XYZ file of N, CA, C and O in Angstrom:
616
model
N -27.531 -72.478 62.062
C -26.282 -72.113 61.110
C -26.227 -70.806 60.516
O -25.252 -70.104 60.361
N -27.525 -70.129 60.594
C -27.704 -68.608 60.173
C -26.884 -67.651 61.268
O -26.500 -66.669 60.911
N -27.012 -68.262 62.667
C -26.615 -67.539 63.754
C -25.033 -67.375 63.406
O -24.343 -66.327 63.666
N -24.363 -68.718 63.046
C -22.871 -68.520 62.751
C -22.437 -67.532 61.671
O -21.422 -66.920 61.625
N -23.348 -67.482 60.590
C -22.930 -66.672 59.316
C -23.049 -65.192 59.807
O -22.202 -64.281 59.292
N -23.975 -64.584 60.711
C -24.200 -63.702 61.007
C -23.177 -62.919 62.062
O -22.533 -61.728 61.838
N -22.542 -63.953 62.939
C -21.585 -63.580 63.950
C -20.313 -63.510 63.275
O -19.672 -62.649 63.593
N -20.265 -64.295 62.132
C -18.839 -64.316 61.330
C -18.579 -63.071 60.702
O -17.697 -62.515 60.834
N -19.745 -62.661 59.910
C -19.736 -61.255 59.213
C -19.657 -60.334 60.285
O -18.781 -59.296 59.800
N -20.325 -60.318 61.408
C -20.142 -58.905 62.258
C -18.755 -58.935 62.852
O -18.396 -58.025 62.943
N -18.205 -60.076 62.915
C -16.819 -59.953 63.733
C -15.722 -59.531 62.816
O -15.029 -58.823 62.893
N -16.139 -60.008 61.465
C -15.269 -59.648 60.431
C -15.174 -58.112 60.057
O -14.514 -57.097 59.871
N -16.555 -57.643 60.416
C -16.891 -56.024 60.113
C -16.246 -55.282 61.223
O -15.366 -54.296 61.015
N -16.089 -55.748 62.365
C -15.652 -55.005 63.500
C -14.216 -55.144 63.385
O -13.440 -54.173 63.865
N -13.785 -56.343 63.030
C -12.348 -56.358 63.129
C -11.637 -55.759 61.985
O -10.781 -55.076 62.333
N -12.234 -55.559 61.064
C -11.641 -54.704 59.843
C -11.697 -53.244 60.270
O -10.665 -52.368 59.698
N -12.667 -52.907 60.787
C -12.865 -51.448 61.096
C -11.923 -50.968 62.241
O -11.108 -50.113 62.183
N -11.496 -51.779 63.241
C -10.562 -51.675 64.302
C -9.188 -51.666 63.637
O -8.416 -50.794 64.091
N -9.182 -52.669 62.866
C -7.588 -52.505 62.007
C -7.275 -51.590 61.080
O -6.183 -51.001 61.283
N -8.203 -51.164 60.556
C -7.739 -50.251 59.533
C -7.779 -48.886 60.315
O -6.919 -47.959 60.017
N -8.656 -48.763 61.279
C -8.344 -47.405 61.925
C -7.014 -46.897 62.850
O -6.417 -46.447 63.035
N -6.595 -48.672 63.351
C -5.446 -48.343 64.193
C -4.260 -48.319 63.371
O -3.436 -47.580 63.576
N -4.234 -48.763 62.092
C -3.135 -48.661 61.411
C -3.000 -47.269 60.909
O -1.811 -46.594 60.936
N -3.964 -46.425 60.537
C -3.921 -44.768 60.339
C -3.845 -44.278 61.697
O -2.965 -43.199 61.480
N -4.209 -44.621 62.782
C -3.838 -43.630 63.915
C -2.431 -44.003 64.525
O -2.143 -42.910 64.953
N -2.071 -45.082 64.287
C -0.527 -45.048 64.767
C 0.273 -44.083 63.888
O 1.150 -43.397 64.485
N -0.002 -44.022 62.653
C 0.828 -43.187 61.834
C 0.717 -41.505 62.330
O 1.665 -40.982 62.375
N -0.673 -41.247 62.541
C -0.756 -39.978 62.950
C -0.466 -39.742 64.307
O 0.427 -38.450 64.835
N -0.636 -40.522 65.113
C 0.137 -40.542 66.688
C 1.784 -40.358 66.492
O 2.139 -39.450 67.336
N 2.271 -41.245 65.663
C 3.805 -40.930 65.570
C 4.176 -39.523 64.929
O 5.264 -38.995 65.401
N 3.343 -39.082 64.046
C 3.398 -37.753 63.477
C 3.558 -36.737 64.580
O 4.166 -35.784 64.603
N 2.418 -36.831 65.307
C 2.041 -35.853 66.402
C 3.110 -36.096 67.521
O 3.839 -34.947 67.902
N 3.772 -37.233 67.649
C 4.898 -37.238 68.698
C 6.266 -36.979 68.524
O 6.858 -36.188 69.048
N 6.670 -37.393 67.104
C 7.860 -37.075 66.399
C 8.184 -35.951 65.635
O 9.199 -35.356 65.225
N 6.894 -35.694 65.101
C 6.869 -34.408 64.019
C 7.574 -34.882 62.553
O 7.845 -34.126 61.816
N 7.752 -36.252 62.500
C 8.555 -36.800 61.204
C 7.570 -37.627 60.417
O 7.096 -38.424 60.998
N 7.167 -37.171 59.359
C 6.335 -37.998 58.187
C 7.117 -39.513 58.115
O 6.406 -40.389 57.896
N 8.439 -39.398 57.895
C 9.022 -40.681 57.601
C 8.634 -41.785 58.782
O 8.667 -42.891 58.530
N 8.877 -41.270 59.961
C 8.753 -42.197 61.100
C 7.277 -42.738 61.039
O 7.000 -43.631 61.684
N 6.442 -41.730 60.877
C 4.877 -41.856 60.868
C 4.580 -43.044 59.858
O 3.775 -44.058 60.084
N 5.180 -42.841 58.745
C 4.895 -43.781 57.738
C 5.525 -45.282 57.870
O 5.087 -46.242 57.433
N 6.685 -45.313 58.576
C 7.166 -46.740 59.264
C 6.246 -47.318 59.762
O 6.289 -48.569 60.110
N 5.345 -46.508 60.731
C 4.166 -47.555 61.421
C 3.420 -48.255 60.329
O 3.092 -49.386 60.787
N 3.030 -47.509 59.162
C 2.170 -48.442 58.151
C 2.811 -49.623 57.468
O 2.624 -50.520 57.598
N 4.285 -49.199 57.316
C 5.235 -50.503 57.167
C 5.213 -51.556 58.012
O 5.094 -52.847 57.737
N 5.197 -51.340 59.483
C 5.189 -52.273 60.408
C 3.897 -53.030 60.268
O 3.754 -54.370 60.522
N 2.905 -52.550 60.154
C 1.586 -53.147 59.810
C 1.225 -54.063 58.774
O 1.051 -55.130 58.873
N 1.794 -53.713 57.716
C 1.648 -54.158 56.440
C 2.481 -55.371 56.082
O 2.386 -56.100 55.176
N 3.834 -54.945 56.489
C 5.016 -55.876 56.250
C 4.770 -57.429 56.595
O 5.093 -58.338 55.528
N 4.318 -57.858 57.665
C 3.854 -59.187 57.881
C 3.212 -59.890 56.750
O 3.115 -61.119 56.829
N 2.546 -59.328 55.862
C 1.669 -60.003 54.973
C 2.713 -60.661 54.132
O 2.365 -61.717 53.342
N 3.929 -60.038 53.879
C 5.024 -60.718 53.053
C 5.289 -62.030 53.655
O 5.893 -63.008 52.831
N 5.376 -62.223 54.620
C 5.636 -63.433 55.525
C 4.274 -64.518 55.665
O 4.417 -65.437 56.293
N 3.227 -64.036 55.051
C 1.967 -64.830 54.913
C 1.906 -66.221 54.541
O 1.475 -66.948 55.479
N 2.984 -66.708 53.818
C 2.835 -67.988 53.282
C 3.566 -68.770 54.608
O 3.194 -70.211 54.891
N 4.691 -68.305 55.181
C 5.187 -68.911 56.348
C 4.152 -69.150 57.497
O 4.191 -69.905 58.187
N 3.555 -67.999 57.756
C 2.676 -67.856 58.799
C 1.437 -68.721 58.869
O 0.926 -69.317 59.611
N 1.129 -68.957 57.492
C -0.136 -69.902 57.161
C 0.500 -71.272 57.516
O -0.461 -72.119 57.754
N 1.649 -71.352 57.092
C 2.237 -72.875 57.385
C 2.203 -73.255 59.036
O 1.876 -74.283 59.302
N 2.522 -72.001 59.659
C 2.532 -72.247 61.138
C 1.080 -72.757 61.514
O 0.806 -73.572 62.379
N 0.146 -71.669 61.052
C -1.325 -71.891 61.293
C -1.836 -73.601 60.861
O -2.849 -73.880 61.543
N -1.395 -74.037 59.878
C -1.760 -75.423 59.622
C -0.870 -76.423 60.349
O -1.593 -77.685 60.507
N -0.111 -76.122 61.164
C 0.525 -77.103 62.185
C -0.228 -77.283 63.610
O 0.103 -78.009 64.161
N -0.963 -76.093 63.793
C -1.624 -76.161 65.153
C -2.950 -76.078 65.017
O -3.572 -75.617 63.879
N -3.904 -76.277 66.199
C -5.354 -76.224 66.149
C -5.675 -74.799 65.588
O -5.276 -73.820 66.345
N -6.465 -74.613 64.774
C -6.821 -73.205 64.328
C -7.554 -72.339 65.548
O -7.400 -71.353 65.616
N -8.968 -72.984 65.818
C -9.747 -72.269 66.792
C -8.916 -71.837 67.880
O -8.900 -70.513 68.461
N -8.186 -72.606 68.657
C -7.288 -71.957 69.897
C -6.513 -70.909 69.452
O -6.206 -69.938 70.054
N -5.917 -71.226 68.143
C -4.837 -70.162 67.737
C -5.532 -68.957 67.654
O -4.984 -67.799 67.926
N -6.508 -68.742 66.919
C -7.090 -67.709 66.513
C -7.819 -66.737 67.583
O -7.512 -65.659 67.940
N -8.221 -67.750 68.797
C -8.714 -67.090 69.918
C -7.394 -66.543 70.793
O -7.576 -65.575 71.305
N -6.595 -67.207 70.616
C -5.088 -66.957 71.451
C -4.452 -65.551 70.812
O -4.058 -64.799 71.775
N -4.416 -65.628 69.625
C -3.896 -64.392 68.868
C -4.883 -63.008 69.208
O -4.330 -62.032 69.497
N -5.950 -63.282 69.044
C -6.990 -62.212 69.472
C -7.026 -61.656 70.896
O -6.783 -60.418 71.178
N -6.659 -62.617 71.726
C -6.504 -62.257 73.061
C -5.184 -61.478 73.372
O -5.061 -60.638 74.234
N -4.116 -62.214 72.899
C -2.911 -61.444 72.767
C -2.802 -60.027 72.170
O -2.138 -58.995 72.769
N -3.286 -59.884 70.988
C -3.373 -58.696 70.318
C -4.235 -57.389 71.464
O -3.856 -56.424 71.545
N -5.301 -57.891 72.055
C -6.050 -57.235 72.864
C -4.993 -56.702 74.018
O -5.221 -55.369 74.387
N -4.232 -57.609 74.706
C -3.417 -57.251 75.706
C -2.308 -56.247 75.269
O -1.907 -55.352 75.759
N -1.761 -56.569 73.845
C -0.880 -55.688 73.230
C -1.372 -54.449 73.082
O -0.613 -53.534 73.278
N -2.313 -54.212 72.562
C -3.091 -52.849 72.335
C -3.199 -52.057 73.709
O -3.069 -51.030 73.596
N -3.308 -52.656 74.783
C -3.350 -52.140 75.876
C -2.246 -51.381 76.491
O -2.001 -50.393 77.211
N -0.905 -51.861 75.858
C 0.260 -51.487 76.296
C 0.318 -50.176 75.473
O 1.431 -49.490 76.100
N -0.307 -49.575 74.696
C -0.088 -48.481 73.972
C -0.536 -47.201 75.068
O -0.217 -46.218 74.798
N -1.208 -47.743 76.140
C -1.411 -46.745 77.463
C -0.370 -46.150 77.828
O -0.228 -45.173 78.481
N 0.786 -46.764 77.793
C 2.054 -46.397 78.531
C 2.855 -45.268 77.675
O 3.865 -44.631 78.170
N 2.480 -45.108 76.270
C 3.283 -44.138 75.406
C 2.826 -42.776 75.878
O 1.710 -42.342 75.935
N 3.656 -42.149 76.298
C 3.719 -40.657 76.889
C 4.522 -39.812 76.163
O 4.129 -38.355 76.308
N 5.554 -40.084 75.302
C 6.371 -39.005 74.810
C 7.006 -40.010 73.585
O 6.807 -41.114 73.260
N 7.969 -39.022 72.852
C 8.709 -39.594 71.894
C 9.609 -40.786 72.120
O 9.905 -41.681 71.273
N 10.010 -40.913 73.316
C 10.921 -41.823 74.061
C 10.148 -43.155 73.803
O 10.737 -44.265 73.729
N 8.850 -43.182 73.914
C 8.185 -44.605 73.824
C 7.603 -44.932 72.463
O 6.735 -45.776 72.361
N 8.084 -44.305 71.533
C 7.696 -44.291 70.089
C 7.875 -46.004 69.868
O 7.172 -46.435 68.871
N 9.035 -46.621 70.248
C 9.318 -47.713 69.820
C 8.197 -48.810 70.079
O 7.820 -49.680 69.266
N 7.223 -48.389 71.186
C 6.210 -49.221 71.681
C 5.190 -49.340 70.492
O 4.521 -50.122 70.157
N 4.997 -48.053 69.775
C 4.023 -48.008 68.811
C 4.366 -49.204 67.710
O 3.532 -49.815 67.079
N 5.795 -48.959 67.285
C 6.196 -49.720 66.083
C 5.895 -51.332 66.451
O 5.697 -52.170 65.591
N 6.469 -51.552 68.005
C 6.273 -53.074 68.363
C 4.801 -53.744 68.213
O 4.569 -54.545 67.740
N 3.769 -52.805 68.642
C 2.545 -52.918 68.744
C 1.956 -53.040 67.202
O 1.167 -54.177 66.725
N 2.456 -52.168 66.314
C 2.004 -52.312 64.995
C 2.611 -53.639 64.323
O 1.977 -54.205 63.451
N 3.775 -53.922 64.588
C 4.261 -54.987 64.023
C 3.455 -56.306 64.434
O 3.016 -57.295 63.786
N 3.124 -56.587 65.805
C 2.539 -57.543 66.280
C 1.007 -57.529 65.829
O 0.432 -58.734 65.405
N 0.432 -56.396 65.557
C -0.902 -56.428 65.044
C -0.892 -56.922 63.646
O -1.623 -57.674 63.256
N 0.238 -56.598 62.807
C 0.445 -56.994 61.544
C 0.518 -58.462 61.378
O -0.164 -59.094 60.555
N 1.203 -59.119 62.324
C 1.553 -60.453 62.373
C -0.085 -61.112 62.815
O -0.411 -62.193 62.105
N -0.611 -60.741 63.813
C -1.807 -61.265 64.236
C -2.685 -61.055 62.977
O -3.804 -61.813 62.840
N -2.815 -60.012 62.602
C -3.829 -59.859 61.376
C -3.675 -61.170 60.151
O -4.784 -61.606 59.765
N -2.461 -61.351 59.948
C -2.131 -62.398 58.983
C -2.747 -63.589 59.444
O -3.510 -64.481 58.955
N -2.391 -63.961 60.817
C -2.779 -65.309 61.489
C -4.359 -65.338 61.424
O -4.827 -66.297 61.354
N -4.867 -64.173 62.086
C -6.456 -64.395 62.179
C -7.183 -64.427 60.967
O -8.102 -65.201 60.732
N -6.664 -63.753 59.998
C -7.319 -63.676 58.464
C -7.107 -65.139 57.997
O -8.235 -65.575 57.534
N -6.020 -65.759 58.093
C -5.982 -67.242 57.555
C -6.812 -68.187 58.239
O -7.319 -69.173 57.898
N -6.601 -67.949 59.542
C -7.443 -68.828 60.546
C -9.116 -68.963 60.324
O -9.650 -69.845 60.414
N -9.471 -67.681 60.369
C -10.991 -67.506 59.768
C -11.243 -67.992 58.388
O -12.112 -68.571 58.303
N -10.558 -67.862 57.452
C -10.795 -68.264 56.266
C -10.769 -69.940 56.340
O -11.558 -70.603 55.612
N -9.914 -70.860 57.154
C -9.816 -72.147 57.336
C -10.982 -72.528 58.119
O -11.699 -73.459 58.213
N -11.532 -71.843 59.090
C -12.515 -72.024 60.154
C -13.986 -72.104 59.313
O -15.032 -72.812 59.932
N -14.060 -70.987 58.527
C -15.272 -70.825 57.789
C -16.001 -71.969 57.157
O -17.288 -72.426 57.573
N -15.470 -72.952 56.495
C -16.103 -74.228 56.113
C -16.385 -74.882 57.086
O -17.370 -75.821 56.720
N -15.857 -74.903 58.087
C -16.272 -75.981 59.323
C -17.541 -75.271 60.205
O -18.132 -76.242 60.576
N -17.773 -74.147 59.952
C -19.029 -73.561 60.568
C -20.097 -73.443 59.811
O -21.184 -72.996 60.639
N -20.104 -73.504 58.519
C -21.125 -73.264 57.785
C -21.288 -74.595 56.838
O -20.412 -75.191 56.305
N -22.691 -74.614 56.362
C -22.992 -75.572 55.214
C -22.464 -75.158 54.080
O -22.252 -74.003 53.877
N -21.834 -76.036 53.196
C -21.327 -75.627 51.711
C -22.402 -74.643 50.924
O -21.981 -74.036 50.125
N -23.609 -74.773 51.219
C -24.571 -74.119 50.317
C -24.504 -72.458 50.794
O -24.812 -71.719 50.016
N -24.003 -72.413 52.096
C -24.289 -70.744 52.581
C -22.793 -70.251 52.378
O -22.692 -69.208 52.409
N -21.710 -71.195 52.331
C -20.312 -70.777 52.073
C -20.065 -69.425 51.363
O -19.497 -68.559 51.542
N -20.578 -69.768 49.917
C -20.343 -68.378 48.917
C -20.909 -67.241 49.530
O -20.368 -66.232 49.116
N -22.194 -67.305 49.754
C -22.714 -66.006 50.241
C -22.047 -65.342 51.358
O -21.947 -64.137 51.416
N -21.753 -66.259 52.416
C -21.137 -65.737 53.684
C -19.848 -65.186 53.370
O -19.298 -63.937 53.819
N -19.082 -65.690 52.377
C -17.819 -65.281 51.763
C -18.038 -63.669 51.296
O -17.003 -62.895 51.537
N -18.893 -63.545 50.397
C -19.122 -62.610 49.708
C -19.489 -61.536 50.527
O -18.995 -60.161 50.528
N -20.363 -61.530 51.497
C -20.710 -60.620 52.579
C -19.553 -60.187 53.612
O -19.262 -59.229 53.751
N -18.640 -61.320 54.089
C -17.425 -61.170 54.700
C -16.554 -60.020 53.879
O -15.838 -59.209 54.595
N -16.223 -60.413 52.754
C -15.367 -59.605 51.824
C -15.761 -58.228 51.725
O -15.067 -57.299 51.622
N -17.263 -58.282 51.463
C -17.742 -56.783 51.231
C -17.671 -55.857 52.593
O -17.364 -54.906 52.624
N -17.818 -56.676 53.747
C -17.695 -55.994 55.122
C -16.268 -55.609 55.070
O -16.059 -54.429 55.440
N -15.511 -56.213 55.019
C -13.917 -55.874 55.317
C -13.407 -54.874 54.337
O -12.793 -53.969 54.694
N -13.821 -54.816 52.995
C -13.350 -53.931 52.140
C -14.200 -52.642 52.478
O -13.697 -51.451 52.319
N -15.436 -52.605 52.829
C -16.383 -51.472 53.021
C -15.669 -50.606 54.246
O -15.900 -49.485 54.241
N -15.459 -51.296 55.130
C -15.010 -50.534 56.311
C -13.700 -49.786 56.173
O -13.337 -48.814 56.939
N -12.979 -50.146 54.826
C -11.780 -49.496 54.728
C -12.222 -48.047 54.045
O -11.324 -47.299 54.133
N -13.384 -47.965 53.700
C -13.771 -46.426 53.626
C -14.199 -45.644 54.702
O -13.952 -44.525 54.502
N -14.589 -46.532 55.711
C -15.080 -45.544 56.954
C -14.147 -45.515 58.010
O -13.962 -44.447 58.518
N -13.081 -46.430 57.935
C -12.170 -46.488 58.996
C -11.276 -45.294 59.065
O -10.872 -44.829 60.188
N -10.704 -44.906 57.972
C -9.786 -43.619 58.239
C -10.565 -42.455 58.812
O -9.808 -41.832 59.827
N -11.800 -42.267 58.532
C -12.470 -40.877 59.184
C -12.748 -41.328 60.810
O -12.585 -40.447 61.467
N -12.982 -42.528 60.945
C -13.160 -43.016 62.517
C -12.063 -43.075 63.296
O -12.062 -42.507 64.306
N -10.928 -43.504 62.714
C -9.807 -43.574 63.348
C -9.163 -42.023 63.462
O -8.746 -41.895 64.811
N -9.092 -41.295 62.583
C -8.678 -39.831 62.682
C -9.571 -39.102 63.706
O -9.226 -38.280 64.601
N -10.819 -39.337 63.733
C -11.597 -38.730 64.587
C -11.716 -39.241 66.094
O -11.585 -38.573 67.036
N -11.332 -40.710 66.067
C -11.068 -41.206 67.656
C -9.797 -40.276 68.221
O -9.824 -40.167 69.257
N -8.622 -40.378 67.195
C -7.626 -39.777 67.940
C -7.702 -38.353 68.077
O -7.281 -37.719 69.153
N -8.305 -37.595 67.535
C -8.449 -36.177 67.611
C -9.392 -36.073 68.920
O -9.131 -34.965 69.696
């Protein structure tokens, strides 16, 4: 069971780092492409607006098997992120918005799915510790991700 806990926290750490960095980089990228701060801020809105639909997306999650949905969403997001390689100029800025929105929806689904899968993967005695480590990891990477994302874009 210790292996499950370590893997779970490691995945949460890497996922949080990538997600936070991507949210920032999309805004920087759009600012660089369009020169508009408003259009750059819209990318952040696309990433975080789906959290308002969290209760409905959580209801969807409750109706399907969680593990296949979480794996499928992660694979779909990986393919979606690869589509950003097609962006060459301001004419393809819509693709950044679409990927940001898809990423926001995926973030809500994966976060809810991981929370639901955690009790099945760990004994009740370890659950509080792992939840604490997971929360610390997710919040801690938010301190490092902006620098990492901006550095990666540069």
